[in-house]
Short mmCIF file of C-alpha atoms and ligand atoms in Angstrom, two decimals:
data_model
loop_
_atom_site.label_atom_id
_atom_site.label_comp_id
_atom_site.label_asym_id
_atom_site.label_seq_id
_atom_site.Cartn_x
_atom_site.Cartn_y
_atom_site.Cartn_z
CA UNK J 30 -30.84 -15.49 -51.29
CA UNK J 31 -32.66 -12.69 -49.36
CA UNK J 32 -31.52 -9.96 -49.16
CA UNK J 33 -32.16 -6.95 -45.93
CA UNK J 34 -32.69 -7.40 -42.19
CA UNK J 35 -33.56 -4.36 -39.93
CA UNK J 36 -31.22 -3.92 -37.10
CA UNK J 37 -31.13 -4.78 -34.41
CA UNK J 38 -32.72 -8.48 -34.89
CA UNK J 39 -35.36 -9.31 -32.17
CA UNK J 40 -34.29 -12.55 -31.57
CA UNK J 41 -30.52 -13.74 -31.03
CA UNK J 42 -30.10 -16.88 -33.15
CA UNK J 43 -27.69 -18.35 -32.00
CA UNK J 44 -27.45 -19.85 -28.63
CA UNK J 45 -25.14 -19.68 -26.15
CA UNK J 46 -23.32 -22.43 -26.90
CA UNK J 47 -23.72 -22.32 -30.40
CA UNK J 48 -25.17 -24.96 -31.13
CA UNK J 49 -27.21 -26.25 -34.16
CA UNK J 50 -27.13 -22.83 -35.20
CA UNK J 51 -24.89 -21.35 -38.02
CA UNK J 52 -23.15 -22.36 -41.23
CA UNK J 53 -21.64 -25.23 -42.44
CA UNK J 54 -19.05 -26.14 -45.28
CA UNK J 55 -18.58 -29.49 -45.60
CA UNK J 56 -15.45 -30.67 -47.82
CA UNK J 57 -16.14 -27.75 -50.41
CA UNK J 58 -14.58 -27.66 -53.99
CA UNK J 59 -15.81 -24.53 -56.15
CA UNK J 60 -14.33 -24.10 -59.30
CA UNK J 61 -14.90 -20.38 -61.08
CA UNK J 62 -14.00 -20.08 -64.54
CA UNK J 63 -10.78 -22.12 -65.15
CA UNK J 64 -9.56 -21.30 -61.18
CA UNK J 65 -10.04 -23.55 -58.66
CA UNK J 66 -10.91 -21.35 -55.31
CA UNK J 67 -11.78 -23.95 -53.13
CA UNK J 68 -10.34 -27.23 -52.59
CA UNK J 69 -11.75 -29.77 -50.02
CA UNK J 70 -12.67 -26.88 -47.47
CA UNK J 71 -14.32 -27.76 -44.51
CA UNK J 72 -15.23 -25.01 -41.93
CA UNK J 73 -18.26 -24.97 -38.83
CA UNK J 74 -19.12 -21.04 -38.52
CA UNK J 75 -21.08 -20.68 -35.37
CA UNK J 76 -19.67 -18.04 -33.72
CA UNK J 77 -21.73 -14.58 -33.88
CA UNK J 78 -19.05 -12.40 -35.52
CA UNK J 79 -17.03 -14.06 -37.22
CA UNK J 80 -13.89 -11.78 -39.09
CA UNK J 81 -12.68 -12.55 -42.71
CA UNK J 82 -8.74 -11.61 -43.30
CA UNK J 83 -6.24 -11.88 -46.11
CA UNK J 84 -4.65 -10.34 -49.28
CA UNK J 85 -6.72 -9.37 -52.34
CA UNK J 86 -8.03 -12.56 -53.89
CA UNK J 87 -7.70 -15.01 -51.02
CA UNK J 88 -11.09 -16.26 -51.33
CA UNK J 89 -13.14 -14.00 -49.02
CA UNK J 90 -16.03 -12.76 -52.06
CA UNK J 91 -15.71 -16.50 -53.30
CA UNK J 92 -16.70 -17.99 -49.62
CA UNK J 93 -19.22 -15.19 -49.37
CA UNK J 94 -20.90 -15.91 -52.88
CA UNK J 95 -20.77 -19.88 -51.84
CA UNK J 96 -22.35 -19.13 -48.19
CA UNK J 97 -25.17 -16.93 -50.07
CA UNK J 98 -25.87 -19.88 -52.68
CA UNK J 99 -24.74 -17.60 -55.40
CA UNK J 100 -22.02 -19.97 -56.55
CA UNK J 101 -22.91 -23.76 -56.00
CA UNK J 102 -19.96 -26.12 -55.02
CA UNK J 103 -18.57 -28.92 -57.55
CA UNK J 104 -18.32 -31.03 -54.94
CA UNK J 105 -19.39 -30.78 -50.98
CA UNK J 106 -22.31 -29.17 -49.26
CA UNK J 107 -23.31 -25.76 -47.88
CA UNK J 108 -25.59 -26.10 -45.02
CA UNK J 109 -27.70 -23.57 -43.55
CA UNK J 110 -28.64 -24.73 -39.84
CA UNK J 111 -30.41 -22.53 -37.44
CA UNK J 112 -31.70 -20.70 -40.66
CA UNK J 113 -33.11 -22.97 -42.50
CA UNK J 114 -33.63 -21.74 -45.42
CA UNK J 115 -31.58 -19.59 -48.10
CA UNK J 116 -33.62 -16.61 -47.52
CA UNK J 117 -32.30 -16.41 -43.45
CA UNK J 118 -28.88 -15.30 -45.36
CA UNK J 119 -28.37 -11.49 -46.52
CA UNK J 120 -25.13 -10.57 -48.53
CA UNK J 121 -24.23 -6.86 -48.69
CA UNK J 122 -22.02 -7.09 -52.29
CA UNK J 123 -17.98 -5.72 -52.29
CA UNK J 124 -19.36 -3.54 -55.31
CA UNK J 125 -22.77 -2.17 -54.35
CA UNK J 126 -23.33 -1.92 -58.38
CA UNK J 127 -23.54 -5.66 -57.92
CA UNK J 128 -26.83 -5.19 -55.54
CA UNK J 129 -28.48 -2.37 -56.51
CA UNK J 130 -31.33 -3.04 -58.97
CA UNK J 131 -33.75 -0.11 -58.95
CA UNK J 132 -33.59 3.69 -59.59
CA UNK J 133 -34.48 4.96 -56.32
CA UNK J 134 -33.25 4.55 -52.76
CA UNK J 135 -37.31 3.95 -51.93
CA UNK J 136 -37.45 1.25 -54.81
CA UNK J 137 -34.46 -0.33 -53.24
CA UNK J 138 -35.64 -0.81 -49.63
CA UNK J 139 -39.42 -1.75 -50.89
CA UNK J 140 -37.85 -4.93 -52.86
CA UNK J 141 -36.25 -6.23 -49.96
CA UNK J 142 -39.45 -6.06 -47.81
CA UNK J 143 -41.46 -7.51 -51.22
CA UNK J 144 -39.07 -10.07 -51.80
CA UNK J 145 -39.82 -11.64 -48.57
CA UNK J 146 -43.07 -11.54 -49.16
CA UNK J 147 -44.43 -7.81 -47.99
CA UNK J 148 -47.69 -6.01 -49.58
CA UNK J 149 -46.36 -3.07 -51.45
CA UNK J 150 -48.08 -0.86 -49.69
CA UNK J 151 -46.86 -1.91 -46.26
CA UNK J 152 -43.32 -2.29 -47.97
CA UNK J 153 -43.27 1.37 -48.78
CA UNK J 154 -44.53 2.64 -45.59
CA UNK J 155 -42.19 0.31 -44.13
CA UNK J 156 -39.33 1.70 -46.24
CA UNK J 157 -40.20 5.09 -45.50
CA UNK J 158 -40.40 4.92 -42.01
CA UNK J 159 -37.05 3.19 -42.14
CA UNK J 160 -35.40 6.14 -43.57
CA UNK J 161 -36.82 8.63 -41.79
CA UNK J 162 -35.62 7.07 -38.99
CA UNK J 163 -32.12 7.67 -39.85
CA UNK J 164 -32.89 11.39 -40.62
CA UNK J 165 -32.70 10.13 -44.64
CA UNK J 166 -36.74 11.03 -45.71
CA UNK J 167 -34.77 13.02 -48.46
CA UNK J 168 -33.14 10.17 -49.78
CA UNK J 169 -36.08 8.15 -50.94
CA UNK J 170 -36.97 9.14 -53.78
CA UNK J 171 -33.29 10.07 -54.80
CA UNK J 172 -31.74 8.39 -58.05
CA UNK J 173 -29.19 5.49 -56.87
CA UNK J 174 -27.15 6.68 -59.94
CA UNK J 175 -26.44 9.93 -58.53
CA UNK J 176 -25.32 8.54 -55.42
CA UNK J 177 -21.74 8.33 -54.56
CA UNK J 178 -20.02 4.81 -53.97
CA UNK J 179 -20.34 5.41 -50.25
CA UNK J 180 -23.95 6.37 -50.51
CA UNK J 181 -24.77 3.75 -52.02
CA UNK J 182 -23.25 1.29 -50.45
CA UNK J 183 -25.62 2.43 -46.98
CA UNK J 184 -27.84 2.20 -49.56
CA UNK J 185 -27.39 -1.92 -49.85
CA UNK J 186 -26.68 -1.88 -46.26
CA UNK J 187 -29.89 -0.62 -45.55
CA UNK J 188 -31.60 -2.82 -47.74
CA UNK J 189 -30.10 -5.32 -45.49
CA UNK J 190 -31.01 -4.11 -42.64
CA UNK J 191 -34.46 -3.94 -43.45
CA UNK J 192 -35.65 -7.36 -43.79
CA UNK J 193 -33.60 -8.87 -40.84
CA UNK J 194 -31.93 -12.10 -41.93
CA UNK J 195 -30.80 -14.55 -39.16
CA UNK J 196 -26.83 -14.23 -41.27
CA UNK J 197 -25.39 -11.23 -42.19
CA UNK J 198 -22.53 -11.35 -44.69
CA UNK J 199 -20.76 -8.74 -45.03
CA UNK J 200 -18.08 -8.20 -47.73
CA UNK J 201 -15.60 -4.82 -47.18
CA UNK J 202 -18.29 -3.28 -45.71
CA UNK J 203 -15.96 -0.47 -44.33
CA UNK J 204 -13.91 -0.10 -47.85
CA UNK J 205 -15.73 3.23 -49.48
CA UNK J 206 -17.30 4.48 -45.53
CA UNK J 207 -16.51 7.77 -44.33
CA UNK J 208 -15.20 7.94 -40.58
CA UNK J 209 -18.76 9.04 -39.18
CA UNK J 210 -20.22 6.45 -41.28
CA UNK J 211 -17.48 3.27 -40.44
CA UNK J 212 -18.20 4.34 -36.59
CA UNK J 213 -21.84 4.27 -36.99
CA UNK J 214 -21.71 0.48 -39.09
CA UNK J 215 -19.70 -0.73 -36.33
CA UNK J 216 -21.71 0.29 -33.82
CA UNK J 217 -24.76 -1.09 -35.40
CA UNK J 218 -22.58 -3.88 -35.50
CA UNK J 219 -22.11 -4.49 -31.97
CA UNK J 220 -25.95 -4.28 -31.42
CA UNK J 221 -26.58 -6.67 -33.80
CA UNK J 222 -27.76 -9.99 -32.52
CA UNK J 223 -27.69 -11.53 -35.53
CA UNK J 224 -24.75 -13.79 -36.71
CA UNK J 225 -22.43 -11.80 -38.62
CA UNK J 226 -19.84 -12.62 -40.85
CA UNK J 227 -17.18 -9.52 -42.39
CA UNK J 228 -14.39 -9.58 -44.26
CA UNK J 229 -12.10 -6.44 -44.39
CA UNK J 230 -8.53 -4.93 -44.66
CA UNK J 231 -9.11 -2.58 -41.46
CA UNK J 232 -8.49 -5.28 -38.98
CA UNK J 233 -9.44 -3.17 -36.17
CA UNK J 234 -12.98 -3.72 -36.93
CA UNK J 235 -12.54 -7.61 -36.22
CA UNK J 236 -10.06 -7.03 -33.52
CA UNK J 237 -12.42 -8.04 -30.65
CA UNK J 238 -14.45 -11.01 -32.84
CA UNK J 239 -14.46 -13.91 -30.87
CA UNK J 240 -13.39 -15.35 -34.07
CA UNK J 241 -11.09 -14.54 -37.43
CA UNK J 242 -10.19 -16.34 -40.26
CA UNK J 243 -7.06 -15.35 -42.03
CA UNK J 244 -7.41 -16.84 -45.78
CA UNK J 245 -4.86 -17.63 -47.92
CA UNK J 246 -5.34 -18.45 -51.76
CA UNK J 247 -8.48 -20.22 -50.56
CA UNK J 248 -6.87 -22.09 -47.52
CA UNK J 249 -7.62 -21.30 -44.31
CA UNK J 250 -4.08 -20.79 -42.69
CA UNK J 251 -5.27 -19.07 -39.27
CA UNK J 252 -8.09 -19.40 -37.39
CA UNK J 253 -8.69 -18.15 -34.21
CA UNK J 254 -9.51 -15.41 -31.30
CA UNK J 255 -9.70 -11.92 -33.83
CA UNK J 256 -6.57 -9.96 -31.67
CA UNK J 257 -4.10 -13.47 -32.23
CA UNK J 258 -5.49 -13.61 -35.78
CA UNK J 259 -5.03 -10.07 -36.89
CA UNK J 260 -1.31 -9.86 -35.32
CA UNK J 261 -0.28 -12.74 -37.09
CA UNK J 262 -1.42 -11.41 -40.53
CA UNK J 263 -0.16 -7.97 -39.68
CA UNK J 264 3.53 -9.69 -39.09
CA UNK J 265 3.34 -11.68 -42.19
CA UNK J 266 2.97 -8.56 -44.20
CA UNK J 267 5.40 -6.79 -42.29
CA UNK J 268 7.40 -9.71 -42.94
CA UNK J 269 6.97 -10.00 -46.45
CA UNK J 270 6.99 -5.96 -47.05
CA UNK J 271 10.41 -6.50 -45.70
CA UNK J 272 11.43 -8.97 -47.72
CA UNK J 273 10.35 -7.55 -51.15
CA UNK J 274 12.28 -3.78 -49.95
CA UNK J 275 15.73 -6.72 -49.36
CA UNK J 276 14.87 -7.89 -52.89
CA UNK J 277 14.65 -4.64 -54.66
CA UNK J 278 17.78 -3.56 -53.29
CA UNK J 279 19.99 -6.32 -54.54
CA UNK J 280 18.36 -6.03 -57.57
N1 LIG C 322 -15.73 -14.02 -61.53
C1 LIG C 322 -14.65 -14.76 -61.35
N2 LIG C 322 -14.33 -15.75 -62.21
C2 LIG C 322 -13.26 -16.51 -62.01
N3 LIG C 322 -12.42 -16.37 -60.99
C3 LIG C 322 -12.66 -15.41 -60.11
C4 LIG C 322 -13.78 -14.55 -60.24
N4 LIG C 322 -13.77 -13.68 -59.21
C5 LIG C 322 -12.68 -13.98 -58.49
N5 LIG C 322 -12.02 -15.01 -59.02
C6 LIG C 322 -10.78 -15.62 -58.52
O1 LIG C 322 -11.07 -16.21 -57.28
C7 LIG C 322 -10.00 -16.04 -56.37
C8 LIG C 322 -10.54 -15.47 -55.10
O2 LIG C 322 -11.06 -14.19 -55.38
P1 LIG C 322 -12.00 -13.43 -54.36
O3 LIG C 322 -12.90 -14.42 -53.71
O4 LIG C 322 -12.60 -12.30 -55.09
O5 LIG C 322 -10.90 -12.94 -53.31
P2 LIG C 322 -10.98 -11.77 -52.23
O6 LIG C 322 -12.40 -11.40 -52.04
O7 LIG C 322 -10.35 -12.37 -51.01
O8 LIG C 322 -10.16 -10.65 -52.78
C9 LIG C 322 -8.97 -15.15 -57.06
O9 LIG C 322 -7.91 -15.95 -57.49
C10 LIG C 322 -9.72 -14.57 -58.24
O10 LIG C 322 -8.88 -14.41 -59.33
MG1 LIG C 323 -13.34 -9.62 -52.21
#
């Protein structure tokens, strides 16, 4: 798996009709540990944004980690189409202690462009052109460690960016984002052209995807246009908010 891709891709990748483009889960059964996430899941994810929905340990890291080739099914395929190989897919991590491997923001960005097969040299200018782009020439040679959680989760995002891969995952991208910086991820969102796929518990940011998937202990149980998806998930809680506060006062 590659990490990075610089923003905004040059190239859209998937067609209008969406097409032989995409990602592709064909009758999927991934066991981790003793749990069995997935159980004969079968989903076509061609849309360019595509929203991920649904209570703490639904399945949204697990489908991420299977898309990336982290995890490899027991049974069923993954296919990459479109992108065809592993490297066209970037994961930014929940936890970005789970992505960060170097000392230094620099160090960080230069393996992404390295990985995919950059010089060092034109990695680093590469890298340091990148941030001073974003007004951040202080950060590079700044220790990851003394980074907040935000910080250094634009710091995997960024490593993302960088080395432009056709499929974005993104997992809680939003979770440890200030305001200024949520408003300025969506916005790079919207100018993506890559295909992007984001789980979070802020549905507003998946509102307006032409497509949401509301999991469900590792079933899909909605699927559809984001607004219709996000309502029904926002009753259910309501629902079952409501139903717990009946329980506890019997009790
Ligand atoms: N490293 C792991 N080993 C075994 N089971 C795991 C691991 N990580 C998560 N799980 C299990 O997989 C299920 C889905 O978790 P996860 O994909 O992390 O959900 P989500 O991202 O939606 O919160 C949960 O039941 C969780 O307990
Ligand atoms: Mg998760």
């Amino acid at each position: 798996m590659a990490r990075g891709g610089a923003w905004p891709a040059r190239q859209p990748i998937l067609p209008e009709d969406g097409v032989g483009s995409g990602v592709r889960i064909e009758d999927v059964t991934l066991v981790r540990g003793h749990q069995r996430i997935f159980e004969g899941l079968t989903l076509d994810l061609r849309e360019s944004r595509i929203g991920l929905i649904g209570d703490n340990g639904a399945g949204k890291s697990s489908l991420f980690r299977l898309i990336s080739g982290l995890d490899k099914p027991q049974q069923g395929h993954v296919i990459l189409s479109g992108s065809a190989s592993p490297g066209q897919v970037g994961l930014l991590f929940q936890n970005p202690d789970d992505q960060i491997i170097f000392p230094t923001v620099a160090e960080e960005l230069v393996f992404s462009l390295t990985a995919r097969g950059e010089t060092r040299q034109a990695a680093r200018q590469r890298a340091l052109d990148f941030l001073a782009g974003r007004g951040l020439s202080a950060w590079a040679g700044r220790s990851v460690g003394e980074l907040s959680q935000g910080q250094r989760q634009q710091v995997c995002l960024m490593a993302l960016q960088i080395s432009e891969p056709q499929t974005l995952l993104l997992d809680e991208p939003y979770a440890s984002l200030d305001l200024p910086s949520q408003s300025r991820l969506a916005a790079q969102i919207d100018a993506s052209r890559q295909q992007i796929i984001l789980s979070t518990h802020l549905l507003e940011h998946v509102h307006d995807f032409e497509r949401v998937l509301w999991l469900e202990e590792g079933r899909v149980r909605v699927d559809g246009p984001g607004r219709a998806v996000c309502e029904a998930y926002a009753a259910d809680v309501r629902e079952r908010a409501r139903a717990e506060a009946e329980r506890g006062s019997h009790a």
